[in-house]
Amino acid sequence: MSSLRYSLRCLRDLRATATRQSSLSASIKAASTCSGTRRTFTTTTARQDDGFERLQEAVTQSPDAAELDVTRVRPMPLSPSYFSRHTQFNDSFVLVQDLARKYGRLPILPPNQAPRVAWKTKEQYRLAVGEAVKARDYASCIALAKRLNQIHPDLMPEEVQKGLRPFKRDINFYLNRAKPILVDRFGRSHGVGRRKSSVARAWLVQGTGEVLINGKTLNDAFGRVHDRESALWGLKVMDRMDKYNVWALVEGGGTTGQAEALAMAVSKALTVHEPALKTPLKKGKSMPYPYNFCARIFLICIKLVVSLAIRGKSRERSLAMSKRERCPPGSSDKTSQIRCFTIRLVGYFLTGLSSRRMPTWGIYRPDWHEAKLRTLWSILPI
Amino acid sequence: MIVRDMGVRQARKALAAPLRKACLRALSTQPTQPTPTGVVDLTEPTLQSPNVNPQPPSIFNAKIRAPARKKKPAAPDTTVADYKLALEVKNYIGQVGSRVERTYRPGDVFLNPPGPKDVTLELLMASQAHMGHHASLWNPANARYIYGIRQGIHIISLEETAAHLRRAARVVEEVAYRGGLILFVGTRPGQTQIVTQAAKLARACHLFTKWTPGSITNSEVILNGMPMQMLDEHDEPVEGFNRHLTERRPLIPDLVVCLNPMENYVLLHECALVNVPTIGVIDTNAEPTWVTYAIPANDDSLRCLAVIGSVLGRAGQIGHERRISDAKKGIVSWKTPLDVAKFMALERKKAEQQGKAATEASQGRPYVTEEDEAGFDTGFQQSHTTGARSNPELD
């Protein structure tokens, strides 16, 4: 790390001194910029500073050519933040503060409508500039930068764009768009799914419901009924079992992983044929069960919490939690352990709900999920 | 319960439902909900109303649907037009109406920073430079700056403040005129803008984060590799000192201006150790001997510090401008530092030797370029330009 920092600093030194360009490198640079503009579409921003180019420039300069005619020279710091040790960061920080002060009154977009930017994390920024920037300083700086980014795009000054550039990542991955999958000339659609360490590739054609997985039938490929069901769950849920033929390749992992990777692959391939099915498949909604699984869990959680609160269990709960934390598992009494377990489960559900991850929980399976819920329900002290 | 109401209530309860039902039945032409009998209903299930066999309420069967999102009609975005219109209107009617004189705007000191000529007792009084600390907290060394006690706090004599501020401004101006490196330090929250503005005016350095202890006394370690440049008398960067800049020791300020000396004892101590003059804002509780040039003033008021900082910054700006204009006339009041002068002498010597070698080579010996003789970095350059490993011993 220290050697890396040292080399970065050396590069910076070279840049610092290499202000004048030789004509050859200038022409090269011009050519390179021309080629850059010729590219029609790219998600990456142009690299601002090319270290190697600077190195080359600095090296090709003659080291002691110009100094003979100079009478007086004195060394001065390149940056006004020389004594703060984080010169680059503090310069950008001061600039961002000035910009925020100057352009703080321009109309802004609400945060969810502002153009999404992949900001550098603190670690990435540290690595990029080679300075051990403090977390608090970086946080306050990036907060200002985000506020500046909210300025209405039509009124965004060029100065602000330039000032925010050091805090943006080189590649804005939010601009990436997934390549659309198409049905090929044989009428096949291709989908890839991964689960645990298995990777499945599935090809769907319209047909009569034949399935071949690694050249085997479904029953040969998967011994467990549960796996067979989950492998084709997307088709089953949408009532398309008899309308498509599946030819799939799975590798890696165990049977469960393979089956569930297949479920993903098949569902993706199905959405290529029928894009309208994407939403119900993604939400885990299924045709025979058109109710929202997440909402139901939410109801259960609410009911649990309310009942616990009404019965004055909250105090008991805290006692049980603390007891569990204090003593090793098994040593406390059974009821308190069960309560702890249920409460923890409820907590997981609630956190899942609050973080909006619920709709992507996967495909809702009535047998499995409801069994779990029933057991949960029977344990509860309600 | 009030007795006279009882009849009404109970009678309503007793009569209401059947009566209403009976009336409804009489009015309606269609059969209403049948009463549950033991007979099996053989009508088609689609024709039955959904409430025929009400199930016991169960959470697993509750039909819950997410509320349908109301989509707002997409209105055209008129933000930019609105903003421009607002600016236009403001321009148009800005001068209309009575003229309100605003005596104080917090941003004024940054928009139009006062210089050493603008220092008046009124300005200092208005910016609360006279407010000291509680009389019990005083440092008796500040007795000569204190005018008196009012409501328990010490009042700093503004005449002293103005005199010391003018003297400090003169110091800053002369240091800037002689090409010195000035450092403005203000490490309390809120002092960033003051310090950066002063540094910008005076073309100096600023520090608004913690002073790293040892940045002067141990600068070889702490400021190692910080970027520097070589400036000539017109403040133009000079090429050809790469080797010197990578080898030389880090810089040490020639003057330090500290807005909060109480928190920066280490910095002031280091400056004292290496004979760097310091200017500090000394409140009634501070120790005036920590700094070389004290400015007795209130160091807890950002407004006061902004005035002091801008006065000193302006002083630096005046000195800088005077230096540049004098340099154009050919008057330069500073000398090249000793280490730089030594480096230049060595380089000259080397260049002479190379010139001699080159002339000899052109007369008799086979041609040897400058780069072959120079050193490691030029050797690298040659190997780079030829594109091959010209010197296998290096590998």
PDB file of C-alpha atoms in Angstrom, chain A residues 6 9 12-14 16-20 52 56 58-68 70-87 90-91 93-94 97-98 101 105-107 109 134 137 152 154-155 290-292 295-296 299-300 303 370 373-374 377, chain B residues 59-60 62 64-66 77 79-80 83 179-181 183 192-193 196 200 204-209 211-212 215 222-233 235 238-242 245-246 248 250-253 323 332 334-337 340 343-344 347-348 351 377-378 380-381 384:
ATOM      1  CA  TYR A   6       4.515   6.442  -3.225  1.00  0.00           C
ATOM      2  CA  ARG A   9       2.730  10.513  -5.578  1.00  0.00           C
ATOM      3  CA  ARG A  12       1.499  13.327  -9.328  1.00  0.00           C
ATOM      4  CA  ASP A  13       4.867  15.013  -9.115  1.00  0.00           C
ATOM      5  CA  LEU A  14       5.480  14.365 -12.728  1.00  0.00           C
ATOM      6  CA  ALA A  16       2.783  18.717 -11.467  1.00  0.00           C
ATOM      7  CA  THR A  17       5.821  19.674 -13.385  1.00  0.00           C
ATOM      8  CA  ALA A  18       4.821  18.600 -16.834  1.00  0.00           C
ATOM      9  CA  THR A  19       2.817  21.611 -17.903  1.00  0.00           C
ATOM     10  CA  ARG A  20       4.360  22.155 -21.280  1.00  0.00           C
ATOM     11  CA  PHE A  52       1.223   7.017 -18.388  1.00  0.00           C
ATOM     12  CA  GLN A  56       5.977   9.778 -20.920  1.00  0.00           C
ATOM     13  CA  ALA A  58       7.752  14.212 -18.294  1.00  0.00           C
ATOM     14  CA  VAL A  59      10.424  11.742 -19.273  1.00  0.00           C
ATOM     15  CA  THR A  60      10.743  12.961 -22.851  1.00  0.00           C
ATOM     16  CA  GLN A  61      11.314  16.485 -21.651  1.00  0.00           C
ATOM     17  CA  SER A  62      14.905  17.393 -21.329  1.00  0.00           C
ATOM     18  CA  PRO A  63      15.581  17.730 -17.611  1.00  0.00           C
ATOM     19  CA  ASP A  64      17.740  20.814 -17.599  1.00  0.00           C
ATOM     20  CA  ALA A  65      17.114  22.676 -20.787  1.00  0.00           C
ATOM     21  CA  ALA A  66      15.251  25.782 -19.759  1.00  0.00           C
ATOM     22  CA  GLU A  67      16.801  26.591 -16.450  1.00  0.00           C
ATOM     23  CA  LEU A  68      20.009  28.148 -17.608  1.00  0.00           C
ATOM     24  CA  VAL A  70      16.414  31.729 -15.428  1.00  0.00           C
ATOM     25  CA  THR A  71      17.814  34.128 -12.876  1.00  0.00           C
ATOM     26  CA  ARG A  72      15.449  33.690  -9.944  1.00  0.00           C
ATOM     27  CA  VAL A  73      13.378  30.680  -9.012  1.00  0.00           C
ATOM     28  CA  ARG A  74      11.632  29.728  -5.844  1.00  0.00           C
ATOM     29  CA  PRO A  75       9.701  26.594  -4.952  1.00  0.00           C
ATOM     30  CA  MET A  76       6.020  27.028  -4.186  1.00  0.00           C
ATOM     31  CA  PRO A  77       3.295  24.483  -3.474  1.00  0.00           C
ATOM     32  CA  LEU A  78       1.125  23.534  -6.394  1.00  0.00           C
ATOM     33  CA  SER A  79      -2.027  23.392  -4.329  1.00  0.00           C
ATOM     34  CA  PRO A  80      -3.212  25.777  -1.603  1.00  0.00           C
ATOM     35  CA  SER A  81      -3.988  22.724   0.542  1.00  0.00           C
ATOM     36  CA  TYR A  82      -0.304  21.822   0.682  1.00  0.00           C
ATOM     37  CA  PHE A  83      -0.103  21.648   4.475  1.00  0.00           C
ATOM     38  CA  SER A  84      -3.272  19.630   4.938  1.00  0.00           C
ATOM     39  CA  ARG A  85      -1.724  16.449   3.517  1.00  0.00           C
ATOM     40  CA  HIS A  86      -4.892  15.661   1.513  1.00  0.00           C
ATOM     41  CA  THR A  87      -4.223  18.173  -1.213  1.00  0.00           C
ATOM     42  CA  ASN A  90      -9.260  19.316   0.019  1.00  0.00           C
ATOM     43  CA  ASP A  91      -9.030  21.194  -3.263  1.00  0.00           C
ATOM     44  CA  PHE A  93     -13.852  19.777  -1.296  1.00  0.00           C
ATOM     45  CA  VAL A  94     -13.338  23.531  -1.324  1.00  0.00           C
ATOM     46  CA  GLN A  97     -18.401  23.894  -1.240  1.00  0.00           C
ATOM     47  CA  ASP A  98     -17.999  26.978  -3.401  1.00  0.00           C
ATOM     48  CA  ARG A 101     -22.848  28.098  -2.309  1.00  0.00           C
ATOM     49  CA  ARG A 105     -30.578  28.431  -5.626  1.00  0.00           C
ATOM     50  CA  LEU A 106     -30.959  26.783  -9.005  1.00  0.00           C
ATOM     51  CA  PRO A 107     -34.126  24.714  -9.315  1.00  0.00           C
ATOM     52  CA  LEU A 109     -35.292  17.832  -9.172  1.00  0.00           C
ATOM     53  CA  LYS A 134     -11.260  10.908   6.564  1.00  0.00           C
ATOM     54  CA  ASP A 137     -14.949  14.730   5.508  1.00  0.00           C
ATOM     55  CA  HIS A 152     -32.156  20.502 -13.039  1.00  0.00           C
ATOM     56  CA  ASP A 154     -31.175  21.728 -18.361  1.00  0.00           C
ATOM     57  CA  LEU A 155     -29.752  24.329 -15.989  1.00  0.00           C
ATOM     58  CA  PRO A 290     -53.836 -14.141  -7.207  1.00  0.00           C
ATOM     59  CA  TYR A 291     -53.246 -12.600  -3.870  1.00  0.00           C
ATOM     60  CA  ASN A 292     -50.238 -10.849  -2.622  1.00  0.00           C
ATOM     61  CA  ALA A 295     -49.221  -8.299   1.990  1.00  0.00           C
ATOM     62  CA  ARG A 296     -50.342 -11.370   3.863  1.00  0.00           C
ATOM     63  CA  LEU A 299     -50.760  -8.659   8.009  1.00  0.00           C
ATOM     64  CA  ILE A 300     -49.469 -11.543  10.071  1.00  0.00           C
ATOM     65  CA  LYS A 303     -51.203  -8.914  14.058  1.00  0.00           C
ATOM     66  CA  GLU A 370     -48.110 -21.994   4.258  1.00  0.00           C
ATOM     67  CA  LEU A 373     -46.622 -20.038   8.401  1.00  0.00           C
ATOM     68  CA  ARG A 374     -48.963 -22.496  10.054  1.00  0.00           C
ATOM     69  CA  TRP A 377     -48.872 -19.441  13.830  1.00  0.00           C
TER      70      TRP A 377
ATOM     71  CA  ILE B  59     -55.962 -14.623   7.343  1.00  0.00           C
ATOM     72  CA  PHE B  60     -54.953 -17.161   4.719  1.00  0.00           C
ATOM     73  CA  ALA B  62     -58.099 -12.695   3.029  1.00  0.00           C
ATOM     74  CA  ILE B  64     -55.870  -8.304  -0.171  1.00  0.00           C
ATOM     75  CA  ARG B  65     -54.905  -6.381  -3.173  1.00  0.00           C
ATOM     76  CA  ALA B  66     -52.356  -3.703  -3.429  1.00  0.00           C
ATOM     77  CA  ASP B  77     -41.697  20.054 -17.385  1.00  0.00           C
ATOM     78  CA  THR B  79     -39.047  24.234 -14.608  1.00  0.00           C
ATOM     79  CA  VAL B  80     -36.540  25.923 -16.876  1.00  0.00           C
ATOM     80  CA  TYR B  83     -36.949  29.851 -13.677  1.00  0.00           C
ATOM     81  CA  GLY B 179       7.636  36.132  -2.333  1.00  0.00           C
ATOM     82  CA  GLY B 180       7.103  34.343   0.947  1.00  0.00           C
ATOM     83  CA  LEU B 181       4.799  31.423   1.536  1.00  0.00           C
ATOM     84  CA  LEU B 183      -0.340  29.903   5.550  1.00  0.00           C
ATOM     85  CA  THR B 192     -13.261  27.119   6.077  1.00  0.00           C
ATOM     86  CA  GLN B 193     -14.677  29.815   3.855  1.00  0.00           C
ATOM     87  CA  THR B 196      -9.885  29.678   1.815  1.00  0.00           C
ATOM     88  CA  LYS B 200      -7.164  32.821  -2.552  1.00  0.00           C
ATOM     89  CA  ALA B 204      -1.274  31.591  -0.087  1.00  0.00           C
ATOM     90  CA  CYS B 205      -1.988  28.229   1.517  1.00  0.00           C
ATOM     91  CA  HIS B 206      -4.891  27.418   3.750  1.00  0.00           C
ATOM     92  CA  LEU B 207      -5.569  24.868   6.438  1.00  0.00           C
ATOM     93  CA  PHE B 208      -9.056  24.158   7.734  1.00  0.00           C
ATOM     94  CA  THR B 209      -8.498  20.638   9.037  1.00  0.00           C
ATOM     95  CA  TRP B 211      -2.766  20.517  11.821  1.00  0.00           C
ATOM     96  CA  THR B 212      -0.783  17.334  11.509  1.00  0.00           C
ATOM     97  CA  SER B 215       4.358  19.056   9.484  1.00  0.00           C
ATOM     98  CA  ILE B 222       4.870  14.026   6.762  1.00  0.00           C
ATOM     99  CA  LEU B 223       4.865  16.203   3.668  1.00  0.00           C
ATOM    100  CA  ASN B 224       6.992  13.843   1.611  1.00  0.00           C
ATOM    101  CA  GLY B 225       6.051  13.887  -2.051  1.00  0.00           C
ATOM    102  CA  MET B 226       3.555  16.743  -1.936  1.00  0.00           C
ATOM    103  CA  PRO B 227       3.436  18.443  -5.341  1.00  0.00           C
ATOM    104  CA  MET B 228       5.510  21.598  -5.738  1.00  0.00           C
ATOM    105  CA  GLN B 229       6.402  23.848  -8.625  1.00  0.00           C
ATOM    106  CA  MET B 230       9.117  26.336  -9.455  1.00  0.00           C
ATOM    107  CA  LEU B 231       8.082  29.927 -10.020  1.00  0.00           C
ATOM    108  CA  ASP B 232      10.128  32.742 -11.494  1.00  0.00           C
ATOM    109  CA  GLU B 233       9.878  36.437 -10.623  1.00  0.00           C
ATOM    110  CA  ASP B 235       5.129  33.874 -10.926  1.00  0.00           C
ATOM    111  CA  VAL B 238       9.540  27.136 -14.782  1.00  0.00           C
ATOM    112  CA  GLU B 239      10.391  23.812 -16.390  1.00  0.00           C
ATOM    113  CA  GLY B 240      13.465  21.739 -15.885  1.00  0.00           C
ATOM    114  CA  PHE B 241      13.486  21.257 -12.123  1.00  0.00           C
ATOM    115  CA  ASN B 242      11.861  17.824 -12.002  1.00  0.00           C
ATOM    116  CA  LEU B 245      11.507  18.931  -6.965  1.00  0.00           C
ATOM    117  CA  THR B 246      11.475  15.214  -6.310  1.00  0.00           C
ATOM    118  CA  ARG B 248      14.222  18.628  -2.286  1.00  0.00           C
ATOM    119  CA  PRO B 250       9.235  19.922   1.696  1.00  0.00           C
ATOM    120  CA  LEU B 251       8.344  23.571   2.077  1.00  0.00           C
ATOM    121  CA  ILE B 252       8.006  25.438   5.332  1.00  0.00           C
ATOM    122  CA  PRO B 253       5.742  28.483   5.521  1.00  0.00           C
ATOM    123  CA  ARG B 323       5.718  42.312  -6.412  1.00  0.00           C
ATOM    124  CA  VAL B 332      13.016  41.834  -7.607  1.00  0.00           C
ATOM    125  CA  TRP B 334      13.852  38.226  -3.202  1.00  0.00           C
ATOM    126  CA  LYS B 335      16.698  35.838  -3.835  1.00  0.00           C
ATOM    127  CA  THR B 336      16.715  32.309  -5.077  1.00  0.00           C
ATOM    128  CA  PRO B 337      16.778  29.951  -2.079  1.00  0.00           C
ATOM    129  CA  VAL B 340      17.811  25.793  -5.468  1.00  0.00           C
ATOM    130  CA  PHE B 343      21.155  22.699  -7.673  1.00  0.00           C
ATOM    131  CA  MET B 344      21.294  25.207 -10.525  1.00  0.00           C
ATOM    132  CA  GLU B 347      23.367  21.548 -13.342  1.00  0.00           C
ATOM    133  CA  ARG B 348      25.277  24.303 -15.080  1.00  0.00           C
ATOM    134  CA  ALA B 351      25.915  20.989 -18.834  1.00  0.00           C
ATOM    135  CA  ASP B 377      16.253   8.418 -16.115  1.00  0.00           C
ATOM    136  CA  THR B 378      17.646   9.406 -19.477  1.00  0.00           C
ATOM    137  CA  PHE B 380      15.252   4.743 -19.422  1.00  0.00           C
ATOM    138  CA  GLN B 381      14.129   7.291 -21.917  1.00  0.00           C
ATOM    139  CA  HIS B 384      11.814   3.547 -24.189  1.00  0.00           C
TER     140      HIS B 384
END
